[in-house]
XYZ file of C-alpha atoms in Angstrom:
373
model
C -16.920 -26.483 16.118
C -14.939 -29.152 17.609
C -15.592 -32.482 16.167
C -14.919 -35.866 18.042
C -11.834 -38.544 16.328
C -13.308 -41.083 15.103
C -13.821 -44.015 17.813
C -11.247 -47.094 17.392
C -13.753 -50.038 15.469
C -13.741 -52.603 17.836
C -13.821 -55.103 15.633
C -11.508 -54.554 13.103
C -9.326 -57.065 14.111
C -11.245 -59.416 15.497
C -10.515 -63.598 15.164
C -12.730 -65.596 17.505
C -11.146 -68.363 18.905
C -11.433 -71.628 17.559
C -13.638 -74.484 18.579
C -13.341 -78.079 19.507
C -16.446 -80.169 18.941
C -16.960 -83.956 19.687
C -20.431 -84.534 17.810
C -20.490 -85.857 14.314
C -19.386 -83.726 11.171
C -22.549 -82.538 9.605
C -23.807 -80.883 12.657
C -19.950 -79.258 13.530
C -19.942 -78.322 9.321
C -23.728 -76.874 10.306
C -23.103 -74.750 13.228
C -19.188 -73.929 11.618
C -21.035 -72.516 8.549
C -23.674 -70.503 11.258
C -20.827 -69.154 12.768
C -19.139 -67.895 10.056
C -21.910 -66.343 8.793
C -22.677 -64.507 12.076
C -19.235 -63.219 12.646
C -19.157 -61.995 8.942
C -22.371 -59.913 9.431
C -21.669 -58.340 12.938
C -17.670 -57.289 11.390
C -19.355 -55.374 8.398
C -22.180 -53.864 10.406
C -19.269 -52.332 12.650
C -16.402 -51.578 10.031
C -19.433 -49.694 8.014
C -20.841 -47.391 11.230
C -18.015 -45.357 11.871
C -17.373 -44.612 7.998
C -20.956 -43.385 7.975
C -20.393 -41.174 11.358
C -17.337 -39.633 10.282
C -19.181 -38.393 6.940
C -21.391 -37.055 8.716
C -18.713 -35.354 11.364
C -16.319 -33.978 8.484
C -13.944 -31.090 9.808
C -14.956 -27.635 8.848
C -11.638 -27.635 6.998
C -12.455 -30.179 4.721
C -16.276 -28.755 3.573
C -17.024 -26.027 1.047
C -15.596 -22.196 1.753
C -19.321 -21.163 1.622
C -20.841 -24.454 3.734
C -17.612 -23.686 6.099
C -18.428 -19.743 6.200
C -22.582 -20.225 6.954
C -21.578 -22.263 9.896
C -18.464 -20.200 10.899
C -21.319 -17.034 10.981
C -23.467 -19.112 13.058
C -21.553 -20.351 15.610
C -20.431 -16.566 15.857
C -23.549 -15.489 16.202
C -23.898 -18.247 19.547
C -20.141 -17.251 20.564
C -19.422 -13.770 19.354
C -16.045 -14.076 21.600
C -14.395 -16.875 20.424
C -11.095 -15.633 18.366
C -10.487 -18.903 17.219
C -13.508 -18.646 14.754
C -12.828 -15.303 14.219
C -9.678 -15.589 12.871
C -10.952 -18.941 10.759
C -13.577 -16.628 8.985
C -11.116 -14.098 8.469
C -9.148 -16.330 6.835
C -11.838 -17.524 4.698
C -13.068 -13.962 3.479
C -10.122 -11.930 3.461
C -10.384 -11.627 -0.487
C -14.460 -12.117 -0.826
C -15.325 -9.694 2.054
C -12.355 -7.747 3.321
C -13.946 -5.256 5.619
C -15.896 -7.822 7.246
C -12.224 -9.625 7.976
C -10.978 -6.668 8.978
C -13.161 -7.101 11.625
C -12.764 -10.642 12.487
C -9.152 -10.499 12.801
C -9.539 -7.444 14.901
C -11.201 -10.115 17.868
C -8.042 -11.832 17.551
C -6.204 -11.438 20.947
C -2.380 -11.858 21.672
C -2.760 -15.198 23.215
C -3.931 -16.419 19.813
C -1.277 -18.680 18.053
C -1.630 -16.782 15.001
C -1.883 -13.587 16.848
C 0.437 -11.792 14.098
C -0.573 -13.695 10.914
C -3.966 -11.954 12.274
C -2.365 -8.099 12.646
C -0.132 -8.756 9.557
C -3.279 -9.339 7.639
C -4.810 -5.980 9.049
C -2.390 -4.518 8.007
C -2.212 -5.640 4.427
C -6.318 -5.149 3.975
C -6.151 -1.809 5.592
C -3.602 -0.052 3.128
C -5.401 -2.000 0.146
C -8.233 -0.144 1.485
C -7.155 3.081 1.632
C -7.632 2.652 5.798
C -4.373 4.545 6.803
C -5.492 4.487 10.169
C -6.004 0.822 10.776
C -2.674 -0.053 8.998
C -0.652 2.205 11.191
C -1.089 0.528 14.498
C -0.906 -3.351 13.280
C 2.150 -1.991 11.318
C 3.437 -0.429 14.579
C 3.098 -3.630 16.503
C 4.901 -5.663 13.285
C 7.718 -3.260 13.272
C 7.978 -3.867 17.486
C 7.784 -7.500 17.288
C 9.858 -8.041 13.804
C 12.131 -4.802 13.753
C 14.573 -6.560 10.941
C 11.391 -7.230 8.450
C 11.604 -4.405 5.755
C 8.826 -4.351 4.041
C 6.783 -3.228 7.417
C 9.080 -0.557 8.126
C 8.687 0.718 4.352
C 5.072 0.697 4.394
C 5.174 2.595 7.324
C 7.470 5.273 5.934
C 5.269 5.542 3.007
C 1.966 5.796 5.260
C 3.509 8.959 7.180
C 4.756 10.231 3.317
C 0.917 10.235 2.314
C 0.520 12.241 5.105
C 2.997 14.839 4.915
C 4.657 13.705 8.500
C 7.705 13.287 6.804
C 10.664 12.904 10.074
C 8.368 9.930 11.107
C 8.970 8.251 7.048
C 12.396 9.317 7.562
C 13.175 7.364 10.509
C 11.383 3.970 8.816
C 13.090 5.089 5.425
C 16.546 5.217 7.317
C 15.646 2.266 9.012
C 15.183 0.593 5.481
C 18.499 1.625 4.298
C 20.104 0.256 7.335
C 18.638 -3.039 6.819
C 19.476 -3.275 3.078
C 21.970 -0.605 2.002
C 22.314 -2.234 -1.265
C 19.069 -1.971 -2.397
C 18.217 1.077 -4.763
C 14.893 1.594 -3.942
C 15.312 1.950 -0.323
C 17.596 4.928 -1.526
C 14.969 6.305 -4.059
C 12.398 6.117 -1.113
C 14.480 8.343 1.084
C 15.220 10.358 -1.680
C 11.269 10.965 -2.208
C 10.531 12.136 1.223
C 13.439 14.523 0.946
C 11.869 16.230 -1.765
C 8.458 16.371 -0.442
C 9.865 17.822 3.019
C 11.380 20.248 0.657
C 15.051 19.107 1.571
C 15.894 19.022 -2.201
C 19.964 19.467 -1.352
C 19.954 16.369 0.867
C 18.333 13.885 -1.877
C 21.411 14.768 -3.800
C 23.431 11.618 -1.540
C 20.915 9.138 -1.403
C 20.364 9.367 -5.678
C 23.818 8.799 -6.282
C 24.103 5.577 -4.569
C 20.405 4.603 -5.710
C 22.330 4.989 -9.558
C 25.780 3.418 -8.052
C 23.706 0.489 -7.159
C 21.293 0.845 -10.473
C 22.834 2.764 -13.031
C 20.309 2.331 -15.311
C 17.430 3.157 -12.529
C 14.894 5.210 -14.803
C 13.280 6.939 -11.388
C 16.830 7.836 -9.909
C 17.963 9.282 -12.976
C 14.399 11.433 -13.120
C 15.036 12.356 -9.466
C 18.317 13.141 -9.521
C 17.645 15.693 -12.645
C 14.974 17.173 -9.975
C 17.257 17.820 -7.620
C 20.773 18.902 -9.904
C 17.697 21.507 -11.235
C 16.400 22.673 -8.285
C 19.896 23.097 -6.412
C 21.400 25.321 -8.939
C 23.532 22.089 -11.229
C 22.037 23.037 -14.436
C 24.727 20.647 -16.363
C 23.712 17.681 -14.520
C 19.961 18.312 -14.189
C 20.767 18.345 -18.154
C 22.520 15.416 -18.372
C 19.853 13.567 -16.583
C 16.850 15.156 -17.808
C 18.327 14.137 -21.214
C 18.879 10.967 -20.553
C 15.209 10.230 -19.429
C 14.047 11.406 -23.026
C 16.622 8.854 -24.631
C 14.441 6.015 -22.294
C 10.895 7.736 -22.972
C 10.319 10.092 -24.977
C 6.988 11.006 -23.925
C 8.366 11.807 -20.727
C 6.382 15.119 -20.347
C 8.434 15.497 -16.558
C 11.889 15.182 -18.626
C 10.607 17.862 -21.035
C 9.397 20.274 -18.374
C 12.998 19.830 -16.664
C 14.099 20.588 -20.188
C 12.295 23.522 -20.454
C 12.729 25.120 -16.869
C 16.589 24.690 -17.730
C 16.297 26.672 -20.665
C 13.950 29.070 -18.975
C 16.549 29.543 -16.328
C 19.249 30.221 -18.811
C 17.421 32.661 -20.733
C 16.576 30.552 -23.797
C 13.183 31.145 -23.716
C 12.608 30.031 -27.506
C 14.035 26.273 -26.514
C 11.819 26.579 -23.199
C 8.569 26.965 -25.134
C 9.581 24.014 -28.297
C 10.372 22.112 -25.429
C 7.133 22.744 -23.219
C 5.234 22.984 -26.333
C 5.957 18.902 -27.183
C 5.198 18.201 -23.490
C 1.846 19.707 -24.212
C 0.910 17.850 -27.537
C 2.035 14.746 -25.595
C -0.950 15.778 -22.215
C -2.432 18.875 -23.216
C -4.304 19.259 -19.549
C -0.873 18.768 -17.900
C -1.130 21.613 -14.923
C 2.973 21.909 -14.308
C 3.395 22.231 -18.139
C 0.366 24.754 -18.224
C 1.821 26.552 -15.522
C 5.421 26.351 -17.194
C 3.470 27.735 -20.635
C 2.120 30.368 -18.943
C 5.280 31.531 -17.474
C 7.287 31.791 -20.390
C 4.674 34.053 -22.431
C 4.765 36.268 -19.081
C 8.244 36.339 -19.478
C 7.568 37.337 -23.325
C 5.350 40.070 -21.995
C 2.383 38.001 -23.853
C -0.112 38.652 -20.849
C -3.048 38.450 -22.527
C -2.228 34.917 -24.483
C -1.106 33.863 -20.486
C -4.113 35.153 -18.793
C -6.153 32.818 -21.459
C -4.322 30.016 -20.424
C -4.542 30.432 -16.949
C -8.293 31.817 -16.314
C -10.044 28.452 -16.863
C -8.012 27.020 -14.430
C -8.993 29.050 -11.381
C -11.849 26.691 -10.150
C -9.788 23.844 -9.436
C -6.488 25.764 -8.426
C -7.334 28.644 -6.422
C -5.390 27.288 -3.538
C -2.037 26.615 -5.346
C -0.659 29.688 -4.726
C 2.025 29.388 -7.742
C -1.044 29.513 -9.971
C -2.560 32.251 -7.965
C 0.892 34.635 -8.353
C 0.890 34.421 -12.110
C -2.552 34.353 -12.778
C -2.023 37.885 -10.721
C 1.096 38.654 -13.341
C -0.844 37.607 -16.236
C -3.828 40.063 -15.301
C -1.699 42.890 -14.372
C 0.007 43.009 -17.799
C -3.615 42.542 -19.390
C -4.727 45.793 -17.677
C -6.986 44.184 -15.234
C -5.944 45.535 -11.850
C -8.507 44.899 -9.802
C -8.262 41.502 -10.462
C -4.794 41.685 -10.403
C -5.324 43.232 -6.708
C -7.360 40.458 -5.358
C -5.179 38.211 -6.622
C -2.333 39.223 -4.530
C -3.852 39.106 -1.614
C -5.106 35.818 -2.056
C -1.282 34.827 -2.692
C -0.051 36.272 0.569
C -3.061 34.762 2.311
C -2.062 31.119 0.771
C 1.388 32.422 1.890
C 0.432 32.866 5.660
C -0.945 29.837 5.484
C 1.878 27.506 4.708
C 3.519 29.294 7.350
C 1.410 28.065 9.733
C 1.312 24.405 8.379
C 4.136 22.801 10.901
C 7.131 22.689 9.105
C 9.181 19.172 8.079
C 11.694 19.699 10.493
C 9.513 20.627 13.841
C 9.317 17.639 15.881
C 6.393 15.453 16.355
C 5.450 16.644 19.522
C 5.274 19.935 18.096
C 2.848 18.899 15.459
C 1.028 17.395 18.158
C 1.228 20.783 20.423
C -0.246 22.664 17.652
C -3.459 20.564 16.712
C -4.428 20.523 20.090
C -4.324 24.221 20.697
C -6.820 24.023 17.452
């Protein structure tokens, strides 16, 4: 792999001393021309043989990525240890052949130079693969080694948001505010995993400097109508939801907010033109179907809700929101048996989240309970 400099030419700069002869001048014009002629020949046979060993000695860098990667593979293949090459192919493939860097740059040890260019790129191929579990520990060593870099400690709050372990994204989410409390986004990210630990009434703090910092922040004004809405503000979670329409008005999330405000005030009429518009906008939409449904239950209309409901079942037996009024929906149709089974399968859903480890149990408890499973 290792190529040899190229050897000084020994002649380059060479000027043979003049000489003094005595005998006539033809023979010293004979033997000057000989000379010349000699010493011309040798210099160009010299100055020309390391030019032609050095093309045929050219770096790896300097060679074709695919010339470069065959001989990368096969040295490999002779010297499956060597992190050096490993991390050279790794480098050349990352984009071509990702998994197959992921691997090289795994060989790379902590005594290599680029030791953390290495993890930094296992990182970055593992979460654009979908590879949660590779990213976590390379992002764990980044965070260890460069604890005032934010964009390792967001990606790692994000990773434990995908999987629900949300006082491990709030520590890296915090973490990200502390670093950069003027940016709104590190405010909108805490404000995310609030919701989705079910904290709603704590997101309420984190939105209002998000929109301090961004006023006209189209996400914080969407999450902070969420969260007026679902903590009893009905004015603001108006004001908000509003205002989102005013930016898009196919917003079909603004007009459910809409909708479930009405709902919640009694003016069921508004709630339907309201979830109605959402629905020309994404007729499939499940929270607006859900919302529909709803409102004719509230109407007494069970048999108009139980149609909209029923063809849902296969792919949303386990939401147990759809499961309760699908059960309302087919009591008020008559069907009681159905209605029956239905119930149960709510409170079974029910027991169920109970026994999910809640957002607030430490990790160690999380950790108690999948090992006694």
């Amino acid at each position: 792999m290792n190529t040899p400099s190229e050897p000084d030419q020994p002649f380059g700069s060479f000027h043979p001393a003049p000489k003094k002869f005595w005998s006539s001048g033809t023979i010293v014009a004979v033997f000057g021309c000989g000379a010349l002629g000699l010493f011309l020949w040798w210099g160009r046979g010299e100055s020309i043989s390391p030019t032609d060993s050095s093309g045929s000695q050219t770096p790896v860098k300097q060679k074709p990525d695919q010339t470069r990667q065959k001989e990368l593979i096969a040295y490999l293949q002779a010297h499956p240890d060597d992190e050096f090459a490993h991390y050279q192919l790794g480098e050349l493939i990352r984009h071509r052949a990702p998994f197959q860097a992921l691997e090289n740059f795994s060989h790379v040890t902590s005594r290599h130079p680029h030791y953390f260019d290495a993890v930094a790129a296992i990182a970055e191929i593992a979460q654009e693969q979908n590879l949660p579990e590779r990213a976590k520990p390379a992002l764990q060593i980044l965070v260890r080694e460069f604890p005032e870099q934010i964009a390792y400690q967001e990606a790692l709050a994000r990773l434990y948001l995908q999987e629900g372990r949300y006082r491990r994204a709030l520590r890296y989410a915090r973490r990200c505010v502390e670093l950069d409390p003027d940016q709104a986004d590190n405010q909108l990210l805490m404000a995310e995993i609030l919701r989705k630990a079910g904290r709603t009434s704590e997101m309420l703090a984190p939105l209002k400097q998000a929109l301090f910092l961004d006023p006209d922040s189209y996400p914080a004004h969407l999450s902070m109508a969420y969260a007026a809405l679902y903590t009893g503000d009905l004015t603001t979670a108006e004001r908000e939801a509003r205002w989102c329409l005013e930016q898009q008005p196919d917003s079909t999330t603004a007009l459910r907010y809409l909708a479930t405000i009405d709902r919640n005030r009694g003016k069921l009429e508004a709630a339907l033109k309201h979830i109605d518009e959402a629905l020309k906008i994404a007729p499939h939409d499940f929270d607006c179907l859900l919302i529909k449904a709803d409102l004719l239950i509230y109407q007494r209309k069970g048999e108009a809700a139980y149609a909209l409901l029923k063809p849902l079942y296969a792919e949303h037996q386990t939401d147990r929101h759809y499961i309760s009024a699908l059960a309302r929906a087919a009591g008020l149709t008559g069907k009681r048996e159905e209605a029956l089974q239905l119930q149960k399968q709510n409170q079974r859903l029910i027991k169920e989240d109970d026994l999910r480890p809640s957002s607030l149990q430490s990790d160690s408890v999380e950790k108690k309970q999948s090992q006694q499973n």
